[in-house]
PDB file of C-alpha atoms and ligand atoms in Angstrom:
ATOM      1  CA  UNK A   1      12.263 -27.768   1.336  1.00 94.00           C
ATOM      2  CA  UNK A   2      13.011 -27.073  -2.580  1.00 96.00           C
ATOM      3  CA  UNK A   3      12.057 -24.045  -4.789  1.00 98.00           C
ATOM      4  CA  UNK A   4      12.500 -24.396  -8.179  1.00 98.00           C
ATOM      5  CA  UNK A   5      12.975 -21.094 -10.411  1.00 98.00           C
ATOM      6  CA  UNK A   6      12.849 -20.825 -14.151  1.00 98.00           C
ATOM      7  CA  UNK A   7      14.689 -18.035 -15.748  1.00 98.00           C
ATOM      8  CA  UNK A   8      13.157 -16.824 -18.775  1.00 98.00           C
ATOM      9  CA  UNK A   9      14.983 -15.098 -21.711  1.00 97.00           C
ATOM     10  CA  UNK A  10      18.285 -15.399 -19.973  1.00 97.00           C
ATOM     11  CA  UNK A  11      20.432 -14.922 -22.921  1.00 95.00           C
ATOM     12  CA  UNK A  12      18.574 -11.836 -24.213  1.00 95.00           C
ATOM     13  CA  UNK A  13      16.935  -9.997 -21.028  1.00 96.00           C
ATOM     14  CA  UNK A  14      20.443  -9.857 -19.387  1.00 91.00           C
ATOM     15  CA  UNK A  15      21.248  -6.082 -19.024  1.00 90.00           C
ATOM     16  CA  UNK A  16      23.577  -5.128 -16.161  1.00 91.00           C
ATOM     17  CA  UNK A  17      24.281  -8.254 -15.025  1.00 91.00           C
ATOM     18  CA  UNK A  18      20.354  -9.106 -13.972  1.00 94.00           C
ATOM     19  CA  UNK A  19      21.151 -13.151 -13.913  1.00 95.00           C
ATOM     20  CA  UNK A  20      22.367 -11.876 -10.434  1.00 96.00           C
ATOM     21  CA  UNK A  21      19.271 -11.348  -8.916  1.00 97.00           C
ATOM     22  CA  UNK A  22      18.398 -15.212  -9.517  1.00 98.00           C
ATOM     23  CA  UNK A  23      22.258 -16.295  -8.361  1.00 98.00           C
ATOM     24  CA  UNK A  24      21.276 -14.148  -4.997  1.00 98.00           C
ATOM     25  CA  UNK A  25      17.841 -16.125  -4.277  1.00 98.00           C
ATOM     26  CA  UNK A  26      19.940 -19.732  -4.929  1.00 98.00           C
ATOM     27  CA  UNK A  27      22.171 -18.904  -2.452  1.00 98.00           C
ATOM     28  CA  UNK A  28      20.289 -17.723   0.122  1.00 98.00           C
ATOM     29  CA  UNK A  29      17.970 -20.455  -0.263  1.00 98.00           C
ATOM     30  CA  UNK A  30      21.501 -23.187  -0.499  1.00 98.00           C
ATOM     31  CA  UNK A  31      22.650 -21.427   2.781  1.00 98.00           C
ATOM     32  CA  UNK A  32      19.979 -22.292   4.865  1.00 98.00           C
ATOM     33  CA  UNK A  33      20.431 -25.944   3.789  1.00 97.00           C
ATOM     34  CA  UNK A  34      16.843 -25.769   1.239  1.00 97.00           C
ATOM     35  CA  UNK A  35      17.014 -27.160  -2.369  1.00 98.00           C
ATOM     36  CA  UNK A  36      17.200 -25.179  -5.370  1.00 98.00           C
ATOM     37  CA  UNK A  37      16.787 -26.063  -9.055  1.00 98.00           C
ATOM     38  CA  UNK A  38      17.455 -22.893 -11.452  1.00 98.00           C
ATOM     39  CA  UNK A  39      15.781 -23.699 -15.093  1.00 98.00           C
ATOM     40  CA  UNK A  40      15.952 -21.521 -18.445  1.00 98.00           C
ATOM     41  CA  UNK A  41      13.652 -21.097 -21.190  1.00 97.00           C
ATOM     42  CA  UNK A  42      14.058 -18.900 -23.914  1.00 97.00           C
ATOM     43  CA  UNK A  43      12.938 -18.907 -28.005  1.00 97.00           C
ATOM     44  CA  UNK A  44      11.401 -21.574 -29.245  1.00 97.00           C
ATOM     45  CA  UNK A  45      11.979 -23.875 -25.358  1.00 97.00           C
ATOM     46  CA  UNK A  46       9.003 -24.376 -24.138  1.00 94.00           C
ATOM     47  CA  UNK A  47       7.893 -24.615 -20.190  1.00 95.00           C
ATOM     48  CA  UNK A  48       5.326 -25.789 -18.177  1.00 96.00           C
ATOM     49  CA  UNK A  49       3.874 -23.057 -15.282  1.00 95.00           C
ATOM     50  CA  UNK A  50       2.812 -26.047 -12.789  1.00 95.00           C
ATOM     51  CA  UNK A  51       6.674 -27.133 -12.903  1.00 97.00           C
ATOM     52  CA  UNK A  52       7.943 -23.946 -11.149  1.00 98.00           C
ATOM     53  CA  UNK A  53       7.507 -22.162  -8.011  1.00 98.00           C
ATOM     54  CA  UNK A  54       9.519 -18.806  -8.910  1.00 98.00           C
ATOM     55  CA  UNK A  55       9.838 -17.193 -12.232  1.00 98.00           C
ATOM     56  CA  UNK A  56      12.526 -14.324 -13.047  1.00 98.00           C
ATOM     57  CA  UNK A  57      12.599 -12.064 -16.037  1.00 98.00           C
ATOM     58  CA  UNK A  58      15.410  -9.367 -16.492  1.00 97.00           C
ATOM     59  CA  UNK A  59      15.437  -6.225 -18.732  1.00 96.00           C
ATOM     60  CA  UNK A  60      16.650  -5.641 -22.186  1.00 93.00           C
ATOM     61  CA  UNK A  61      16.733  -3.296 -24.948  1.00 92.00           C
ATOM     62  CA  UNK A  62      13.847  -1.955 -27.305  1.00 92.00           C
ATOM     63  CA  UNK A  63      14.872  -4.039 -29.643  1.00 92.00           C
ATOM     64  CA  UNK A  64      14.769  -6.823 -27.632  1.00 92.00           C
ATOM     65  CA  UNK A  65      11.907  -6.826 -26.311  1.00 92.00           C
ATOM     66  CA  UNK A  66      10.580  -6.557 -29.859  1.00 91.00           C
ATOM     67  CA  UNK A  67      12.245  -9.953 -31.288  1.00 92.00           C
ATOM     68  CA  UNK A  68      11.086 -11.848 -28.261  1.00 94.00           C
ATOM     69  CA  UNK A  69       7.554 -10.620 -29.022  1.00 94.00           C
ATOM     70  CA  UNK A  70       6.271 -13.434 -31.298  1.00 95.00           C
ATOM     71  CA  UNK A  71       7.753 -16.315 -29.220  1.00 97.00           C
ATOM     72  CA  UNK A  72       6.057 -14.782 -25.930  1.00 96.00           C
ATOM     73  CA  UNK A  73       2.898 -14.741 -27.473  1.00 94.00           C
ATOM     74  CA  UNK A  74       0.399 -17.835 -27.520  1.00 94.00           C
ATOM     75  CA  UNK A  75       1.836 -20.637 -25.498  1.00 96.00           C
ATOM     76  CA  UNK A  76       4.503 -18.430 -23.316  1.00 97.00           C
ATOM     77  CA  UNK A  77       1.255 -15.866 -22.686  1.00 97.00           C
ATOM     78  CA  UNK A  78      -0.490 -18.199 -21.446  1.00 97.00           C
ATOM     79  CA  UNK A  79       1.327 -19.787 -19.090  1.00 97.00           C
ATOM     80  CA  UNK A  80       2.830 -16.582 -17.570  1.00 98.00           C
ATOM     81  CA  UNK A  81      -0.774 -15.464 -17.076  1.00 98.00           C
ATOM     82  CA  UNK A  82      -2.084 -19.034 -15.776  1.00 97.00           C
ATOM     83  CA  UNK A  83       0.792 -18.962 -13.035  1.00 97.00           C
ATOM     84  CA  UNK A  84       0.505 -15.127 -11.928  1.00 98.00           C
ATOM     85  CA  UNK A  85      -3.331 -15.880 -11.333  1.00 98.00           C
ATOM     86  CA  UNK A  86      -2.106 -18.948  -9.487  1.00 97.00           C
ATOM     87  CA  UNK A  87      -0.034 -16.841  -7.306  1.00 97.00           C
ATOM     88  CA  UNK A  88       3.371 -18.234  -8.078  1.00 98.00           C
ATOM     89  CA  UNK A  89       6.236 -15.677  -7.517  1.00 98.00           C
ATOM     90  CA  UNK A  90       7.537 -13.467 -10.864  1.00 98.00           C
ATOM     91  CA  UNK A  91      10.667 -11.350 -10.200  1.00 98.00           C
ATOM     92  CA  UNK A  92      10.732  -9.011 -13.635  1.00 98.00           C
ATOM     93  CA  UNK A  93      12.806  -6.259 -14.241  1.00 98.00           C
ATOM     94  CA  UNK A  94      12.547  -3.326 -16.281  1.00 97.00           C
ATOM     95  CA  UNK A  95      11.758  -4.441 -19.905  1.00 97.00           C
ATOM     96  CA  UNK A  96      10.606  -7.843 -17.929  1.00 97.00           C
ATOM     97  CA  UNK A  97       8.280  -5.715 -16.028  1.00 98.00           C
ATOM     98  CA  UNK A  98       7.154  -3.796 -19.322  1.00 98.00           C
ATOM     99  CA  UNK A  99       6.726  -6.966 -21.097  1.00 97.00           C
ATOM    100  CA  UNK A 100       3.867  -8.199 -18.614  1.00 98.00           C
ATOM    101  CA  UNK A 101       1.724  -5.225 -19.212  1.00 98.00           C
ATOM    102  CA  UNK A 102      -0.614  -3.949 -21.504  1.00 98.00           C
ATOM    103  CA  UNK A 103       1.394  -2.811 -23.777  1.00 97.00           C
ATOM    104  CA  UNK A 104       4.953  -0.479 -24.912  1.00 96.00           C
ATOM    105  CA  UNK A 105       4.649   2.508 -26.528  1.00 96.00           C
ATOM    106  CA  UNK A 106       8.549   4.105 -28.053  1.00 94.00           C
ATOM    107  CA  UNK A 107       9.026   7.359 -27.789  1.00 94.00           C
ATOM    108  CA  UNK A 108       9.456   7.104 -31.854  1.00 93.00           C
ATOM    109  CA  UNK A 109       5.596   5.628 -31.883  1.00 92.00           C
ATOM    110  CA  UNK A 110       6.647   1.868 -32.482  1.00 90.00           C
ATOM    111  CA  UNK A 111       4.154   0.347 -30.558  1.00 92.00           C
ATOM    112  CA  UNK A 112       4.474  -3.379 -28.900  1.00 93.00           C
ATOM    113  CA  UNK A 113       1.599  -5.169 -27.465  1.00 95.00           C
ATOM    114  CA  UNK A 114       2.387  -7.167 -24.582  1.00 97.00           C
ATOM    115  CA  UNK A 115       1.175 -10.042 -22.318  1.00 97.00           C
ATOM    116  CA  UNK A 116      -1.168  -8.433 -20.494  1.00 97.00           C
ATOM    117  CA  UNK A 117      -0.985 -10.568 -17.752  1.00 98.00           C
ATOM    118  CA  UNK A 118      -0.942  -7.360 -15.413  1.00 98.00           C
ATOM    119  CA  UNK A 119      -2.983  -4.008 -15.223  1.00 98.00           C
ATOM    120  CA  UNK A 120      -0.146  -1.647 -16.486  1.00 98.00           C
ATOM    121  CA  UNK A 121       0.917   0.521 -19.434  1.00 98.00           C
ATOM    122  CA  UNK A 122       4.429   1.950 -20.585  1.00 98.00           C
ATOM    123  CA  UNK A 123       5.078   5.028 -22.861  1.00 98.00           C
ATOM    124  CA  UNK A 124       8.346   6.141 -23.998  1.00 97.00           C
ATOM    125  CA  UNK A 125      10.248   9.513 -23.763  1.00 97.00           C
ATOM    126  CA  UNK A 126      13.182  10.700 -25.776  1.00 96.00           C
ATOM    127  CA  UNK A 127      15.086  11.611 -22.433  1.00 96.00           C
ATOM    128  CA  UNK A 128      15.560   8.249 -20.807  1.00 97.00           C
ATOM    129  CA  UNK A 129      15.573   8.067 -16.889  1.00 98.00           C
ATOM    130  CA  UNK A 130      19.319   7.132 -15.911  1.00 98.00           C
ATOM    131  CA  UNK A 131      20.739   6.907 -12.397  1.00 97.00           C
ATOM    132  CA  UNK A 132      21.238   5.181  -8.911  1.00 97.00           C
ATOM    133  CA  UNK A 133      17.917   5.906  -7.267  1.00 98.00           C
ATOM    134  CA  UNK A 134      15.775   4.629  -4.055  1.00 98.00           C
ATOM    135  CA  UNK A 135      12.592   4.140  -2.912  1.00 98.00           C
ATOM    136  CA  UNK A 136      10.523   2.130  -0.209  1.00 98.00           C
ATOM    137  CA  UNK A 137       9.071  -0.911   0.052  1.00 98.00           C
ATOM    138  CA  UNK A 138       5.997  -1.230   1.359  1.00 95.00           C
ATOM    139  CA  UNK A 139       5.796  -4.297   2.745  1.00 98.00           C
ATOM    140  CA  UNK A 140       8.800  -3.635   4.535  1.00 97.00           C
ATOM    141  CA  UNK A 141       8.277  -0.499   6.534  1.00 96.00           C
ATOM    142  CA  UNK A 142      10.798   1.311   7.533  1.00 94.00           C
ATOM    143  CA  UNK A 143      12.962  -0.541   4.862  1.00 94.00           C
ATOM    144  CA  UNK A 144      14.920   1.389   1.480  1.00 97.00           C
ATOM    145  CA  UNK A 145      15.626  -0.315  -1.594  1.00 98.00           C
ATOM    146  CA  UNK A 146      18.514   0.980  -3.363  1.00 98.00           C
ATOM    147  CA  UNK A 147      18.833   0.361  -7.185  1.00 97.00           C
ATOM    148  CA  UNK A 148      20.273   1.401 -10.229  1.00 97.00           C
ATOM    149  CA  UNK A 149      17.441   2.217 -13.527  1.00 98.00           C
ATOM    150  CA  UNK A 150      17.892   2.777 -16.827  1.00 97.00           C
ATOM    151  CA  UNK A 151      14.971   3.511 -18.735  1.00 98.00           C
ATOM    152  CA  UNK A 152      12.762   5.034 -21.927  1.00 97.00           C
ATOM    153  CA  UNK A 153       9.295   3.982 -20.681  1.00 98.00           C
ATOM    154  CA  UNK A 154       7.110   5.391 -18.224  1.00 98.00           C
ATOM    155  CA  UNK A 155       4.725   3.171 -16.500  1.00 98.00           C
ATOM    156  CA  UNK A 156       1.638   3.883 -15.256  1.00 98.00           C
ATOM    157  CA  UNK A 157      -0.584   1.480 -13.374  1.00 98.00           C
ATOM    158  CA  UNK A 158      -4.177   0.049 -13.514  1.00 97.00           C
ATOM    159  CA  UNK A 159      -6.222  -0.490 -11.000  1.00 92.00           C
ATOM    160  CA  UNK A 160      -5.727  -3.707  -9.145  1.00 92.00           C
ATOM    161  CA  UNK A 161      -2.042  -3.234  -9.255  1.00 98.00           C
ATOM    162  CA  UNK A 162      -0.425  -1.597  -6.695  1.00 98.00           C
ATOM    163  CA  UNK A 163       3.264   0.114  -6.379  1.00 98.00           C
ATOM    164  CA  UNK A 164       6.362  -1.841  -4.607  1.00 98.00           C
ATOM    165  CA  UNK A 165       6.599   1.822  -3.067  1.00 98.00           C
ATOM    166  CA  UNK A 166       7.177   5.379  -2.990  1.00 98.00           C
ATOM    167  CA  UNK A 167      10.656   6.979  -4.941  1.00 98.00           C
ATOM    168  CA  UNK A 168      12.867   8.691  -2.538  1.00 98.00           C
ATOM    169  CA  UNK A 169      15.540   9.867  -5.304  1.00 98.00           C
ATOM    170  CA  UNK A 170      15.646   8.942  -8.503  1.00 98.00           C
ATOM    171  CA  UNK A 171      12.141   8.529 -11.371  1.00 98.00           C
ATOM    172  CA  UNK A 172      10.725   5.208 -10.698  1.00 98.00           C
ATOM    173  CA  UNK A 173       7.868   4.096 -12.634  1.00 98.00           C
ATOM    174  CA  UNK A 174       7.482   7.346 -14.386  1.00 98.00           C
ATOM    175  CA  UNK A 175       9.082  10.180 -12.794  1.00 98.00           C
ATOM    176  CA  UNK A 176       6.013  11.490 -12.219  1.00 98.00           C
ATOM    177  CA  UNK A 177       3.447   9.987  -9.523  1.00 98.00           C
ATOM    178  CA  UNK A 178       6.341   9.416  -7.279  1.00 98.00           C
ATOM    179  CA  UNK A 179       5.533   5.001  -7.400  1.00 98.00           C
ATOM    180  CA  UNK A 180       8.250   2.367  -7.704  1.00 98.00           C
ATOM    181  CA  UNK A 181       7.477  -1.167  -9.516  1.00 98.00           C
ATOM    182  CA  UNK A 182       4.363  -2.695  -9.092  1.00 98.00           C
ATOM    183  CA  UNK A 183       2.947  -5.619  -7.006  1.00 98.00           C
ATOM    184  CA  UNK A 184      -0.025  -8.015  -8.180  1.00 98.00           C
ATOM    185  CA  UNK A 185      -0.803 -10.864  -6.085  1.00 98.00           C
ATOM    186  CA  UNK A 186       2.857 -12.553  -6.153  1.00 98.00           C
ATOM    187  CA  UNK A 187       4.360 -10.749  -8.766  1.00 98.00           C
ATOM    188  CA  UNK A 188       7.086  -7.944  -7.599  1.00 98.00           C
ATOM    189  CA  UNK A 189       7.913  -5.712 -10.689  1.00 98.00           C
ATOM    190  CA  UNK A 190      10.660  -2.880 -10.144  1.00 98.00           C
ATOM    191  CA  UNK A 191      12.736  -0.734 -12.844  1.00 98.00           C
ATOM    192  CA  UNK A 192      15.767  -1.848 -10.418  1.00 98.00           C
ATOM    193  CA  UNK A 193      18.329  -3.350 -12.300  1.00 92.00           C
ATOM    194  CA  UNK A 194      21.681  -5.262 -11.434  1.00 82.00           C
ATOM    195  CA  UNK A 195      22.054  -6.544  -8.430  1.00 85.00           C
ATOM    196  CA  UNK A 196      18.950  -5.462  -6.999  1.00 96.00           C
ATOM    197  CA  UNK A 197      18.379  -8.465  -4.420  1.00 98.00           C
ATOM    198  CA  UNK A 198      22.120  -8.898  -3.461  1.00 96.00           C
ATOM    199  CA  UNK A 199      22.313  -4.490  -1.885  1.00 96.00           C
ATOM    200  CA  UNK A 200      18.981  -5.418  -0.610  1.00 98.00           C
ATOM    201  CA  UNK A 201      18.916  -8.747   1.327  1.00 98.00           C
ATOM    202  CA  UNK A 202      15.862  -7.902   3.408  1.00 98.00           C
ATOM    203  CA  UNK A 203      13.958  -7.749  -0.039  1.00 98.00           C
ATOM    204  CA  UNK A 204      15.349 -10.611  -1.252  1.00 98.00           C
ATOM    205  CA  UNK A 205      14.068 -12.522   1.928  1.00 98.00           C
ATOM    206  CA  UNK A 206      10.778 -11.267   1.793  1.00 98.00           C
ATOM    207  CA  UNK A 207      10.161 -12.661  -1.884  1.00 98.00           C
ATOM    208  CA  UNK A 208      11.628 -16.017  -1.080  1.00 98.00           C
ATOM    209  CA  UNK A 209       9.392 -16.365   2.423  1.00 97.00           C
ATOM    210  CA  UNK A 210       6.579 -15.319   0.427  1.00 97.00           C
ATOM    211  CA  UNK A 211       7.261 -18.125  -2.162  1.00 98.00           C
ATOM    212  CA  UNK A 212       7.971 -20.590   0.212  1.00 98.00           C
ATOM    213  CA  UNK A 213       4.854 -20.026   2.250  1.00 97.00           C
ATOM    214  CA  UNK A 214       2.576 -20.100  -0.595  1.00 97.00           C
ATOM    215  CA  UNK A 215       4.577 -24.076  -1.302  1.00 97.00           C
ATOM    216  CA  UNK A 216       4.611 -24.731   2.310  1.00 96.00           C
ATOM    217  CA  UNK A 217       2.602 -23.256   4.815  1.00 96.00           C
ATOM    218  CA  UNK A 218       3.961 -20.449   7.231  1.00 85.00           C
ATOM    219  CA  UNK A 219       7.929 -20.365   7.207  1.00 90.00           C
ATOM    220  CA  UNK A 220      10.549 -19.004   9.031  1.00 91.00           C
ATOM    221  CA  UNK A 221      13.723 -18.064   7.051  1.00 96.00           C
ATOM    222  CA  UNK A 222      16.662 -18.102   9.786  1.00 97.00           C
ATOM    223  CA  UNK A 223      19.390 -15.027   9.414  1.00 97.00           C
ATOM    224  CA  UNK A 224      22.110 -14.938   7.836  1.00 98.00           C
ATOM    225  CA  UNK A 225      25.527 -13.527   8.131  1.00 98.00           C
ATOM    226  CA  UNK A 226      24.927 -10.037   6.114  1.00 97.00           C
ATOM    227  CA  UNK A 227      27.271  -7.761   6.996  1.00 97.00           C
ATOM    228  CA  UNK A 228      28.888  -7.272   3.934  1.00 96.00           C
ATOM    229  CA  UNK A 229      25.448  -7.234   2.482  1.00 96.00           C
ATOM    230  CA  UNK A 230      24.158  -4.606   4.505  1.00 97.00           C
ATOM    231  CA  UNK A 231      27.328  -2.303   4.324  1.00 97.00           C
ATOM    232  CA  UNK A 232      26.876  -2.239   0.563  1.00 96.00           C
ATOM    233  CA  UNK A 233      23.021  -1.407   0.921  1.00 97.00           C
ATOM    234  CA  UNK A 234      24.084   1.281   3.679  1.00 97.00           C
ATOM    235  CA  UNK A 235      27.302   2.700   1.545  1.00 97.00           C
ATOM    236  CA  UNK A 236      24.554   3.725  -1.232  1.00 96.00           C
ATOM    237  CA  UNK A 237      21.421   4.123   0.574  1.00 96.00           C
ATOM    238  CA  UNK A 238      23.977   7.307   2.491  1.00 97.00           C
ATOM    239  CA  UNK A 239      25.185   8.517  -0.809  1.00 97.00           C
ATOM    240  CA  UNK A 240      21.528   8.864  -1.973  1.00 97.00           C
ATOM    241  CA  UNK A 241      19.492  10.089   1.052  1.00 96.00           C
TER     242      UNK A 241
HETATM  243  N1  LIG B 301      13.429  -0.851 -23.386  1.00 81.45           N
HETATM  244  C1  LIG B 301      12.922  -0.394 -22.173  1.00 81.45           C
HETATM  245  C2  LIG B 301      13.085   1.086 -21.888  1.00 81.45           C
HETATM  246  O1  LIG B 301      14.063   1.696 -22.319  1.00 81.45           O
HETATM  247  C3  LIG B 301      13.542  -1.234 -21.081  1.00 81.45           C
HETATM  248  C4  LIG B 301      14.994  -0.912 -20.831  1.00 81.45           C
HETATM  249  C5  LIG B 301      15.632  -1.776 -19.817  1.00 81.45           C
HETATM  250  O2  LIG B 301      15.246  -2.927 -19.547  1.00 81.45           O
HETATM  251  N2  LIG B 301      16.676  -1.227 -19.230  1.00 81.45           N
HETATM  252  O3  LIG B 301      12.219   1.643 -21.276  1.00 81.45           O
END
């Protein structure tokens, strides 16, 4: 079995260390013995949807969201949107998450249009939502996520889209409505930043099997050794609840 990711906008959607999250899915994909090809495409590199099975895009800045906004529109655009309909897997964080909605809103009135590609809006506030925070997942009952956001915009959802899950400490989406991230067919969108997948393995799993079983057919990802893993989600998942 292989899985090939493509990274977009490594070398400007890179905040807190976010190239992580893509480093985590490698290796527990490499540690079961299945392939893994990690690509990159950023201004002006072009990429072909069909080519990839997982896509990951990690947060940035205002401002960078707003220089990548020209090279993301027209060819980018529409292959993001071509492979979310298609079901392939997107990973997007924060201002990745932002940048495949409707549009961005600052809280200074600079407004950026997105992709689009799903059913959600983001409006800034002054007072930006800082902190270690937590919520569930729902497709993993029973199961916290523990995460670290850092954030201007509040999201609000469409219809169609649904949250990851429900805040347990922290803002989330908006600070507001209580939702985490957002989910649309195989996209999994969260304000969690850092290393999101590697202090929450179970997650991480549950994005790969899903990838793998849209490529493949049903699949059965074996355990792994996650103590270490699983002390780190514990160690914060105690200090928050
Ligand atoms: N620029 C966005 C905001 O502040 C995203 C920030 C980020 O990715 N951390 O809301």
């Amino acid at each position: 079995m292989e899985l090939k990711i493509c990274h977009l906008y490594p070398d400007i959607l890179n905040l807190y260390g976010d190239r992580g999250n893509v480093l985590c899915m490698q290796k527990r994909l490499q540690w079961r013995g299945m392939d893994v090809s990690v690509s990159t495409a950023s201004v002006g590199e072009s990429f072909k949807a069909s080519d990839y099975d997982l896509f990951f895009i990690g947060g940035g800045q205002d401002f960078e969201q707003e220089v990548l906004l020209p090279d993301l529109q027209g060819a980018k655009t529409r292959e993001i949107k071509a492979a979310i309909e298609d079901g392939k897997t997107f990973l997007a964080i924060c201002g990745g998450y932002q940048m495949l909605g409707q549009y961005y809103k600052t809280w200074d009135g600079e407004q950026c249009d997105f992709i689009g590609a799903i059913d959600i809006y983001t409006e800034g506030i002054k007072k930006r939502m800082i902190g270690n925070y937590a919520f569930t997942f729902d497709e993993l009952p029973g199961n916290h996520v523990v995460g670290f956001e850092n954030h201007s915009g509040k999201t609000y959802l469409g219809s169609g889209v649904r949250p990851m899950g429900r805040v347990l400490k922290g803002y989330g989406n908006n600070g507001e409505d209580h939702q985490e991230g957002a989910r649309y067919k195989n996209v999994f969108a969260t304000y969690s930043h850092g290393c999101l997948l590697p202090k929450n393995p179970a997650l991480c799993d549950f994005i790969l099997a899903e990838t793998l079983k849209r490529k493949y057919g049903s699949v059965e990802l074996s355990p792994l050794p996650d103590q270490l893993e699983n002390s780190a989600h514990q160690y914060m998942e105690k200090r928050l609840l």
